[in-house]
Short mmCIF file of C-alpha atoms and ligand atoms in Angstrom, two decimals:
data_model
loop_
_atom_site.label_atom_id
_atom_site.label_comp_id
_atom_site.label_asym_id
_atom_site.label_seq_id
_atom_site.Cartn_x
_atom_site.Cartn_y
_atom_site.Cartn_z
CA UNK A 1 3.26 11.77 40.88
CA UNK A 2 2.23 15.35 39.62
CA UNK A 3 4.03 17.01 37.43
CA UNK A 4 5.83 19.26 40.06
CA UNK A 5 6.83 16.42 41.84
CA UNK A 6 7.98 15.13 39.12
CA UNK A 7 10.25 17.67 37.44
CA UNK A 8 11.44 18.27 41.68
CA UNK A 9 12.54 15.08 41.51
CA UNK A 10 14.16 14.86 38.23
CA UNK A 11 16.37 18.20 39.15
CA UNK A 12 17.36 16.56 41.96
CA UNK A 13 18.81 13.74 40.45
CA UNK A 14 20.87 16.01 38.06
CA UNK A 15 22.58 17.40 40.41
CA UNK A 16 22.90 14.89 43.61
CA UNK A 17 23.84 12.29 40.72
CA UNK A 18 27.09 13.49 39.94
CA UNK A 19 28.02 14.10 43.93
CA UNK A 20 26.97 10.62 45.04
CA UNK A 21 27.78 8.47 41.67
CA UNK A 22 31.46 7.44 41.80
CA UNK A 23 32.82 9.55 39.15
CA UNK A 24 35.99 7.96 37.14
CA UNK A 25 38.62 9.55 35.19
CA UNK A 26 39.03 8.38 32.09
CA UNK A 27 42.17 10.15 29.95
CA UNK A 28 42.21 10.88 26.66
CA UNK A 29 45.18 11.69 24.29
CA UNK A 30 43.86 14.70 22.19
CA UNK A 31 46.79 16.20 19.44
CA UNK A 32 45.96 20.07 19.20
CA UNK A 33 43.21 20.01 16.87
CA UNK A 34 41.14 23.62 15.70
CA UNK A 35 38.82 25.02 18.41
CA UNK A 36 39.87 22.32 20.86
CA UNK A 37 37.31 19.94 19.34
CA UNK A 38 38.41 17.26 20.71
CA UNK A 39 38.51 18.53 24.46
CA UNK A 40 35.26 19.87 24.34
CA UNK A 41 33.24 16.48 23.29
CA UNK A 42 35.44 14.28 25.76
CA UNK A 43 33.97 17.33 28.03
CA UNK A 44 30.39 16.87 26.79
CA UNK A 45 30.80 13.14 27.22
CA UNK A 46 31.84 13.58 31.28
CA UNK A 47 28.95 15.81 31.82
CA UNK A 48 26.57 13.61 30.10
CA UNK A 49 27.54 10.48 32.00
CA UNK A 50 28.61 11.53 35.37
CA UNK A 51 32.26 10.85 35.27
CA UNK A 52 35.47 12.79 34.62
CA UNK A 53 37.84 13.08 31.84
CA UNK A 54 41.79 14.17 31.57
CA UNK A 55 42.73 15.45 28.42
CA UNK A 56 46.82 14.91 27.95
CA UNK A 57 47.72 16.96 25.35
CA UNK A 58 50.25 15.44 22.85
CA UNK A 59 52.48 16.79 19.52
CA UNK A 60 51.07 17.13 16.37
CA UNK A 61 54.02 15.99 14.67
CA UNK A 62 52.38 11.87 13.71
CA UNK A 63 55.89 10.90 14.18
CA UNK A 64 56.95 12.76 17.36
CA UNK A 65 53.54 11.28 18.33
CA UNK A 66 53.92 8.09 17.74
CA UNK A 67 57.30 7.75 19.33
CA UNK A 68 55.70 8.63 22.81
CA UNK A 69 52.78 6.12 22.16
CA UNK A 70 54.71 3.20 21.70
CA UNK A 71 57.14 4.11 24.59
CA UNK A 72 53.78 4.86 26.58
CA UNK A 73 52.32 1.38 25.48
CA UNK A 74 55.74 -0.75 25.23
CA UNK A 75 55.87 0.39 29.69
CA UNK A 76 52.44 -1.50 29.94
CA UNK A 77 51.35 2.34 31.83
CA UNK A 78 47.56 2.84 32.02
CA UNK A 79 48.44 6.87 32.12
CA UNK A 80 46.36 7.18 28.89
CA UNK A 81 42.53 5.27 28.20
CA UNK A 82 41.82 6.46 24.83
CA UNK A 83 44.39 7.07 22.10
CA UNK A 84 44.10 8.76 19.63
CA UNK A 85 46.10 7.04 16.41
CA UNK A 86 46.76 7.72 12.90
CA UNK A 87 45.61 5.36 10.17
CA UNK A 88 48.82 3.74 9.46
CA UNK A 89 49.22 2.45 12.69
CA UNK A 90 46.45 -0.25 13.45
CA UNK A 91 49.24 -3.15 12.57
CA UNK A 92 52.11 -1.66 14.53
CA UNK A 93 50.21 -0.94 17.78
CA UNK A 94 46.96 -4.03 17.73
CA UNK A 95 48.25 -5.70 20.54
CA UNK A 96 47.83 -2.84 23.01
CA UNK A 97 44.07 -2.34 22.35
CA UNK A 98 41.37 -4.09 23.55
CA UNK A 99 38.72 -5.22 20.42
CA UNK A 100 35.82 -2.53 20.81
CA UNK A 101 33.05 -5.03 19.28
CA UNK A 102 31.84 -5.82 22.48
CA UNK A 103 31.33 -2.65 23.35
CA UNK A 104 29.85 -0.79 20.25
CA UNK A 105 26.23 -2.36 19.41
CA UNK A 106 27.43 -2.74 15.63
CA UNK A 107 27.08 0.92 15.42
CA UNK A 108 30.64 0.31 12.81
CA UNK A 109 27.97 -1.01 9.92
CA UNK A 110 27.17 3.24 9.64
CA UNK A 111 31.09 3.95 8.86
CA UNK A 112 33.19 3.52 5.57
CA UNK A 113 33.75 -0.19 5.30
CA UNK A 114 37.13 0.46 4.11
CA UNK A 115 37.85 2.17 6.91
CA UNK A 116 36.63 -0.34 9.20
CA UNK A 117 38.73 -3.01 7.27
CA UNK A 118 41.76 -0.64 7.94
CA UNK A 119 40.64 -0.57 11.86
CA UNK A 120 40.48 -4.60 12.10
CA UNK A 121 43.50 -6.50 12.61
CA UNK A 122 43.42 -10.57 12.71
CA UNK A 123 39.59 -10.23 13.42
CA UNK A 124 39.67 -7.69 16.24
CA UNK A 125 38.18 -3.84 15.88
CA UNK A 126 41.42 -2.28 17.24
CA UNK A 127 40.16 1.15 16.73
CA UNK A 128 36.69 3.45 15.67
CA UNK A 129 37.30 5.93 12.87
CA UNK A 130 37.19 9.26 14.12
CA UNK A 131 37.51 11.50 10.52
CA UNK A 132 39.43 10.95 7.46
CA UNK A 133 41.27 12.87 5.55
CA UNK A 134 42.72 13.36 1.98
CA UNK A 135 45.53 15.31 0.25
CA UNK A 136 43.67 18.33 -1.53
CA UNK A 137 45.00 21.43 -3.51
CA UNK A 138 44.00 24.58 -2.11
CA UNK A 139 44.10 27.47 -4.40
CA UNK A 140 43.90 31.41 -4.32
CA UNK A 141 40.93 31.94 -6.48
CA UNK A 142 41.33 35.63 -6.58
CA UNK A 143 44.53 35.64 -7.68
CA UNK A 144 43.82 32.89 -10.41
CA UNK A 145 40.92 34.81 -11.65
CA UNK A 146 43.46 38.29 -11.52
CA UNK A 147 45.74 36.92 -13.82
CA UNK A 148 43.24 35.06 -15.83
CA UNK A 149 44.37 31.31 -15.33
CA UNK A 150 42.81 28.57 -14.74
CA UNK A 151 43.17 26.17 -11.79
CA UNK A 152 45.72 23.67 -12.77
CA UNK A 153 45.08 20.11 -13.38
CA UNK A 154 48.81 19.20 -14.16
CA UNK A 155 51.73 19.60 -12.02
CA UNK A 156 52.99 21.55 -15.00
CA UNK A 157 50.28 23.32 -15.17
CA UNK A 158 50.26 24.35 -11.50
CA UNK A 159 54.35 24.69 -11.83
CA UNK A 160 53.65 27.83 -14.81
CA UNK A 161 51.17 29.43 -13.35
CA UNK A 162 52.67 29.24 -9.67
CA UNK A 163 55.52 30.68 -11.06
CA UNK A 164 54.08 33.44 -13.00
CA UNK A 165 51.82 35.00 -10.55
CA UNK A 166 54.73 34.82 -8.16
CA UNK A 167 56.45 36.50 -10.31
CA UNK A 168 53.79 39.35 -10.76
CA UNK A 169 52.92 39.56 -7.34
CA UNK A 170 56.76 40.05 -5.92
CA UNK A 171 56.61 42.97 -9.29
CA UNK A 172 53.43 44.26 -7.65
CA UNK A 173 55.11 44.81 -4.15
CA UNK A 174 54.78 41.52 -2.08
CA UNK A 175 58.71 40.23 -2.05
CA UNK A 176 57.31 37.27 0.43
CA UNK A 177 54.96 35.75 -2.34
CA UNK A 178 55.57 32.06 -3.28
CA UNK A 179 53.88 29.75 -5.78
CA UNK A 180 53.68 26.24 -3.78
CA UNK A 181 53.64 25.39 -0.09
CA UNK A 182 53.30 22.21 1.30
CA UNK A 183 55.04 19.60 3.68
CA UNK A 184 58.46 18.82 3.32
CA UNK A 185 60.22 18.26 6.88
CA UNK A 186 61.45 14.83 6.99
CA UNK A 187 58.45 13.11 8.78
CA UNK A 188 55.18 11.06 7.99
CA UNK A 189 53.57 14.48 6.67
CA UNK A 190 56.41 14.07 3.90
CA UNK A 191 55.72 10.51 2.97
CA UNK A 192 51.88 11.48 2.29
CA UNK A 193 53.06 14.53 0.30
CA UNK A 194 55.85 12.01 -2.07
CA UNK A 195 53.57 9.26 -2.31
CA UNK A 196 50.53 11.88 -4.03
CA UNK A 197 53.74 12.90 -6.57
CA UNK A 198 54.88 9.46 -7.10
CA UNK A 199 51.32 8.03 -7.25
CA UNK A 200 50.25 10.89 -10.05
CA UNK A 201 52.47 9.37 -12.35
CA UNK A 202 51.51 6.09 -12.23
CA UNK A 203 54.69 5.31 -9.71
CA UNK A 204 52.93 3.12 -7.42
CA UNK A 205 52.73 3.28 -3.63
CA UNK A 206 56.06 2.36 -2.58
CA UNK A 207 54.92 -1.32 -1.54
CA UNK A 208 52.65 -2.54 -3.67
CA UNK A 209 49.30 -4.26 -2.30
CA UNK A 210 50.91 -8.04 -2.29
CA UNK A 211 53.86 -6.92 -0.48
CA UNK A 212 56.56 -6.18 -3.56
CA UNK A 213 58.80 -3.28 -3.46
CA UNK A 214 58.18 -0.85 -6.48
CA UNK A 215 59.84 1.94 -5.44
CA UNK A 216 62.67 2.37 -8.41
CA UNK A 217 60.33 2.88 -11.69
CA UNK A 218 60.84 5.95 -13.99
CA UNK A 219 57.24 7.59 -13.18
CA UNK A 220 58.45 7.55 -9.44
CA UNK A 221 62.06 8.94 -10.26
CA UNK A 222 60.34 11.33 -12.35
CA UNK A 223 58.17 12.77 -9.93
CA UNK A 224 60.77 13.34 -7.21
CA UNK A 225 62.86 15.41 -9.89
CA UNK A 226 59.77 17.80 -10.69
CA UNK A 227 59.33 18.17 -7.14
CA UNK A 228 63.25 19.02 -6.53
CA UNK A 229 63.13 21.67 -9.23
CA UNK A 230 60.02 23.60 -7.29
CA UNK A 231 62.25 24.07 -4.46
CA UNK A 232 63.96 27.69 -4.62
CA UNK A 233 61.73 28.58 -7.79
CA UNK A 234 58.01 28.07 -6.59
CA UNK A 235 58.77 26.69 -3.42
CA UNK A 236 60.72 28.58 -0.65
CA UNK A 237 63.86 26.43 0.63
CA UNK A 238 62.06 26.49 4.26
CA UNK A 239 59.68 23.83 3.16
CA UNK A 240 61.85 21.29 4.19
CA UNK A 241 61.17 21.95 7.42
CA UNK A 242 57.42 22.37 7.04
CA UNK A 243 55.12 20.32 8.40
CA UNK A 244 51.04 21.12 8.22
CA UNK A 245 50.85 24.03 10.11
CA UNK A 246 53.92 26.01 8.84
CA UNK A 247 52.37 25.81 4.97
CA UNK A 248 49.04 26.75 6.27
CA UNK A 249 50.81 29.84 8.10
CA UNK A 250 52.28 30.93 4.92
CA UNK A 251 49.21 30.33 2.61
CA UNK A 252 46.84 32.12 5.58
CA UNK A 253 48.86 35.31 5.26
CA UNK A 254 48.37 35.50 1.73
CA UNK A 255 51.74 34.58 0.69
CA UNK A 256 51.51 31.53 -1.51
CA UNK A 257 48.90 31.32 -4.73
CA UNK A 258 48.84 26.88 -4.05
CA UNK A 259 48.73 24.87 -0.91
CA UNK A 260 49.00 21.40 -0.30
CA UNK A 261 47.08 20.49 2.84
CA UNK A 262 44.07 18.14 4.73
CA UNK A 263 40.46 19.39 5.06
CA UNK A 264 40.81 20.43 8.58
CA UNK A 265 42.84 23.48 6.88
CA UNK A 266 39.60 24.67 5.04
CA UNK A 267 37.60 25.75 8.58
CA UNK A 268 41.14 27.88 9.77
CA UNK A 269 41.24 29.67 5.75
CA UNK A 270 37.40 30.89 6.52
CA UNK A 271 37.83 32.10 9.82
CA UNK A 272 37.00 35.52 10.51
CA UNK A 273 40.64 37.29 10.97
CA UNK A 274 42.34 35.22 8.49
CA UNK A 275 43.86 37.39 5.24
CA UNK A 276 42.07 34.41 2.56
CA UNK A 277 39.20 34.47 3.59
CA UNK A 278 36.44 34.19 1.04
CA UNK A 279 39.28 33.77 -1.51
CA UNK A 280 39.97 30.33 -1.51
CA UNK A 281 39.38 27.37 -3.63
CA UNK A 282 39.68 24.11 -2.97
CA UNK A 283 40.43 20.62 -5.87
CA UNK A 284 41.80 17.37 -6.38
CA UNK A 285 45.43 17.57 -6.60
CA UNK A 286 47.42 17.35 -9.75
CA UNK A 287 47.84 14.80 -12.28
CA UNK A 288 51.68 13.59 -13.50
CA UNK A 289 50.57 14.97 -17.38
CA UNK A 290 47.92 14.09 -19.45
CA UNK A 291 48.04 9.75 -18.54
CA UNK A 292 48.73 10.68 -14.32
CA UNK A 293 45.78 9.86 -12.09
CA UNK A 294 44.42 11.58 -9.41
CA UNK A 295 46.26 10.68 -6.04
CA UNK A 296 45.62 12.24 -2.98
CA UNK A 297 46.97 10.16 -0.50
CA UNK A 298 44.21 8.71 2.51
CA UNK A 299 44.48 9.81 6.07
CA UNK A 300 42.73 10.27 8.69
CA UNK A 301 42.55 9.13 13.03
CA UNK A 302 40.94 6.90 14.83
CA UNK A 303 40.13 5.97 18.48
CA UNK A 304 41.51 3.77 20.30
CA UNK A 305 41.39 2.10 23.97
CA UNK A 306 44.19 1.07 25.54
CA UNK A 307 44.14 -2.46 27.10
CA UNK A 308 46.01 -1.52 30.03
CA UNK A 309 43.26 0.81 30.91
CA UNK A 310 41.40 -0.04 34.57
CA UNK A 311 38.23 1.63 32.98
CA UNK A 312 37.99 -0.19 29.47
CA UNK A 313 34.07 -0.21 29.47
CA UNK A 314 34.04 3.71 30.22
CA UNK A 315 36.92 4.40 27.78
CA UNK A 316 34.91 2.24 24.65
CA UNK A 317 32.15 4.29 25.82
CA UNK A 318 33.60 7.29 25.58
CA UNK A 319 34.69 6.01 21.98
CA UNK A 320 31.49 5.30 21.03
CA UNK A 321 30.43 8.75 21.99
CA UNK A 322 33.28 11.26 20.09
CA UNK A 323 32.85 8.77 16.85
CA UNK A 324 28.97 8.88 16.96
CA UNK A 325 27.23 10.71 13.93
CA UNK A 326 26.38 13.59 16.38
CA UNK A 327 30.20 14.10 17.43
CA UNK A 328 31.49 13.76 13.81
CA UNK A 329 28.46 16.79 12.64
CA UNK A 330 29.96 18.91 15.08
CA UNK A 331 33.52 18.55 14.23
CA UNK A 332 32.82 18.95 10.22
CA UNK A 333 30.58 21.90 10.99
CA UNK A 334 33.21 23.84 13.52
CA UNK A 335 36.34 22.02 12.13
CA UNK A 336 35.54 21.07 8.75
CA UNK A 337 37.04 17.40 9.90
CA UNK A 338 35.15 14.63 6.83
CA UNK A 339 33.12 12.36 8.57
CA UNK A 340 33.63 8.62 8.36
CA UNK A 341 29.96 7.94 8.15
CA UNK A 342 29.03 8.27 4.47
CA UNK A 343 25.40 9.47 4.94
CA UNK A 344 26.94 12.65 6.80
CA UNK A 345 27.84 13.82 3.87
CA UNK A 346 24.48 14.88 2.89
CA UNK A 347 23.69 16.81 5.77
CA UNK A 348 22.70 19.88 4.95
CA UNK A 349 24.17 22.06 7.73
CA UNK A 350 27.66 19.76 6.70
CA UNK A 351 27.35 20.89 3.37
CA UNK A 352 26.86 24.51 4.14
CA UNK A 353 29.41 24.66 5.85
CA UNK A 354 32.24 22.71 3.59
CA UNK A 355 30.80 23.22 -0.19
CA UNK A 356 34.05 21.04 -1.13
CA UNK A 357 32.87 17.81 0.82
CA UNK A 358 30.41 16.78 -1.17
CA UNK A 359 31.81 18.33 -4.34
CA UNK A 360 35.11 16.63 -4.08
CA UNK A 361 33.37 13.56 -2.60
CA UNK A 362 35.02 11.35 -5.24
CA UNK A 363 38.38 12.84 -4.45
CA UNK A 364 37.44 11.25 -0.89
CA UNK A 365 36.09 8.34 -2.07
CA UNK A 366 39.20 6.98 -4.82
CA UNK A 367 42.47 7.90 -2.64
CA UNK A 368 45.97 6.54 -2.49
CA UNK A 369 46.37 4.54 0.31
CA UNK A 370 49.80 4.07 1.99
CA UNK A 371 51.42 0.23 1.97
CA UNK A 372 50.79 0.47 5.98
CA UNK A 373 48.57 -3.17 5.77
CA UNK A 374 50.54 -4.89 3.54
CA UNK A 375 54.17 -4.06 5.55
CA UNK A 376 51.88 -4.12 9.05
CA UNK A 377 54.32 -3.05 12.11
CA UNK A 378 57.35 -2.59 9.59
CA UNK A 379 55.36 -0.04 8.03
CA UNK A 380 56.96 2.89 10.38
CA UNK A 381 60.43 1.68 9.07
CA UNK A 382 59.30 1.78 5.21
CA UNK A 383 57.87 5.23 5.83
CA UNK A 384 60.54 7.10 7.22
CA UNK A 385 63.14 5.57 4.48
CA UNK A 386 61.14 6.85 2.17
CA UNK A 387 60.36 9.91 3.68
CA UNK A 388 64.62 10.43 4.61
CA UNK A 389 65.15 9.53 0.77
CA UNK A 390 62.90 11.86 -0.76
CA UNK A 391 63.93 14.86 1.47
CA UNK A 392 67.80 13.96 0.65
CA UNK A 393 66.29 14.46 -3.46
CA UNK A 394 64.84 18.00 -2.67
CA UNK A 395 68.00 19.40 -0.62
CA UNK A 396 69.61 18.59 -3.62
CA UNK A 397 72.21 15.58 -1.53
CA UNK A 398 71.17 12.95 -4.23
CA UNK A 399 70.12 12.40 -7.52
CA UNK A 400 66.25 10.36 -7.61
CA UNK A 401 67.28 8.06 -9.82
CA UNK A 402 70.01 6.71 -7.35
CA UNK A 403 68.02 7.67 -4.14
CA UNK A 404 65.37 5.44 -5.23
CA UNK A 405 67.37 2.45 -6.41
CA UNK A 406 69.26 2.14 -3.06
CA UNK A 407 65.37 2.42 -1.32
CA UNK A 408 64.55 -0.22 -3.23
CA UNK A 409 67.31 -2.27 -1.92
CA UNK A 410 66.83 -1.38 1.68
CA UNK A 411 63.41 -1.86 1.74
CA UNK A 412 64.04 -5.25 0.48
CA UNK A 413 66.36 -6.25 3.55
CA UNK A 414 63.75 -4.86 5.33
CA UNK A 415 61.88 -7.90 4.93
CA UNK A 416 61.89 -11.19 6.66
CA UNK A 417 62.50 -13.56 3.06
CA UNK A 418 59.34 -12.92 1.01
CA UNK A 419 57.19 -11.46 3.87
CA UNK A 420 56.70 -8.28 6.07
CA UNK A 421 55.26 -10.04 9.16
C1 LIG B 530 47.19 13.93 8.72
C2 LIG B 530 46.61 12.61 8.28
C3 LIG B 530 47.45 11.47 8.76
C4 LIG B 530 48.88 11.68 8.28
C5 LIG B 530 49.40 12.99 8.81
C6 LIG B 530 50.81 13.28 8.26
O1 LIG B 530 47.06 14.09 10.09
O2 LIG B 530 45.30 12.44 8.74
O3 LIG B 530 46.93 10.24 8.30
O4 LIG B 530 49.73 10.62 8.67
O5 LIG B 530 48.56 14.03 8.39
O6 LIG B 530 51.30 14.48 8.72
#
């Protein structure tokens, strides 16, 4: 064949291909994530391959989302192929996913083992990890640098100077300025937020990794008090009904000197209309005092396929695709979303674009995890008790000390005897 004929050919199989091939929907739950990420490599994927794919576009609230998928799931409906789940919730929703071994040709050696581990339940790879995430501290480095202060590496450190460049600033003519945002509506986001508090002082993580509740200890009671006190002094009362977005909103317009947030916020901060731009810094969250640890708590999503899907080869295909290294450089290039294949993280172009990935790779590298393997499907329940308890603390309804001794006891008769199964 000459080369003409050739190429003829070729073109003509690009586009008769996708008239004659049987295309397939395949539907894919995508939460709102920035630049609509996750629609356009599901839309990559179908114009790759020849088929079609239905993006059903779900809250961004992990609860609120979370609730649908298990009544979703629970129906036995094949409505969705590919979920998209948090990382807490491989125990409580294994049995509706099909094992994606089969279907991946190993390609899960290149990812964090950990996170594979997390992804595995009784043997089975119930899910691919998509990104990860970790608590960080976001910081207004002009604003630090205006008042001459230092980033904080204390709570109490961040508490003083919060407070007195708020001060300063509502002097100077902004009456809207606030020291500390962050999420505080009674939800998952809250649980992530307590448990980096809790965790600094050497609290624990609620359940500890054999299954033993440690929730009433003095480092954990004393970290829901400091974090009580913020609210109405460096912390506007409205955080109790923040969740990611809302704190970003705030810290975006230039109206809070410290933000509590995920990675993905980083990309949003640098884009080209927003007030911060260029201003912001980004570090490991705060230590409880001099003997805290670092603790920001470990996130992140995965992908999932459903087993009541009629296209389960597609769907893992599809998988394979949106979790590949290619996907996950797009995604931390236009969304700054951390890749959960470690040699990503010396990608150049990565880099570039997210200085604080490989500077805070550590950070990354030695979170807090949340007791979701150890308490399996219960760990929903555990979560939002201690999420409900800590947001009781910081409107002020109850005391820590007490809030966390009757957790304690709860979560206790939350188990069956000595065990969470
Ligand atoms: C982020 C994290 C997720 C966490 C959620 C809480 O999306 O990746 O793991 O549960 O925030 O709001």
């Amino acid at each position: 064949m000459n080369i003409k004929l050739a190429t003829l050919t070729l073109t003509l199989a690009t586009v008769l291909t996708p008239i004659f091939a049987h295309a397939t929907t395949v539907r894919i739950a995508c939460g709102s994530d920035s630049g609509d990420l996750c629609k356009k490599s599901a839309t990559e994927w179908a114009r790759k391959t020849g088929n079609e794919v239905e993006i059903v576009t779900t809250p961004n609230d992990s609860s609120a989302l979370l609730a649908l998928y298990q009544q979703i799931l629970n129906s036995g409906s094949d409505k969705i192929d590919v979920f998209e789940i948090d990382m807490v919730w491989p125990g409580a929703l294994a049995s509706h996913f099909i094992d994606l071994r089969p279907y991946t040709n190993g390609v899960q050696a290149q990812h964090f083992a950990s996170l594979i581990a997390n992804d595995t339940v009784g043997g089975r790879l119930v899910a691919m990890p998509w990104f990860t995430d970790a608590g960080l501290l976001y910081y207004r480095k002009d604003l630090l640098d205006k008042y001459k202060l230092q980033p904080p590496t204390t709570w109490d450190e961040l508490a003083s100077s919060a407070r007195k460049i708020q001060d300063a600033e509502r002097k100077a003519g902004n009456d809207k300025m606030w020291g500390y945002v962050w999420q505080g509506r009674a939800y998952e986001g809250l649980s992530c937020n307590a448990l980096e508090w809790v965790a600094s002082y050497n609290g624990g993580t609620v359940v500890d990794a054999a299954g033993k509740v440690t929730i009433d200890n003095p480092g954990a009671v004393k970290a829901l008090d400091m974090a009580a006190g913020w609210i109405g002094t460096i912390t506007p009362q409205s955080v109790l009904n923040y969740g990611e977005e809302e704190a970003r909103g705030v810290f975006q317009a230039g109206n809070a000197v410290y933000m509590r947030n995920w990675p993905y916020a980083w990309s949003l901060l640098q884009k080209n209309d927003s007030t911060v731009r260029d201003k912001v810094g980004v570090m490991p969250l705060p230590r409880g005092g001099a003997n805290g640890r670092d603790a920001g708590t470990l996130g992140g999503w995965q992908l999932s396929v459903s087993r009541y899907s009629k296209n389960p080869k597609l769907a893992a295909d599809l998988v394979t695709y949106m979790t590949s290294a290619e996907v996950q450089k797009m995604r931390a290039i236009q969304g700054s979303y951390n890749p959960t294949i470690p040699a990503l993280y010396k990608d150049a172009d990565i880099v570039k674009a997210n200085p604080f990935m490989t500077a805070l790779y550590t950070t990354f590298t030695t979170t807090v995890s949340r007791p979701s393997t150890v308490t399996s499907s219960r760990y929903n329940q555990v979560s939002s008790q201690f999420w409900n308890a800590v947001h009781d603390v910081l409107s002020g309804d109850q005391k820590a000390a007490d809030a966390l001794g009757d957790l304690q006891s709860s979560l206790n008769g939350l188990k069956s005897g000595n065990s969470w199964k």
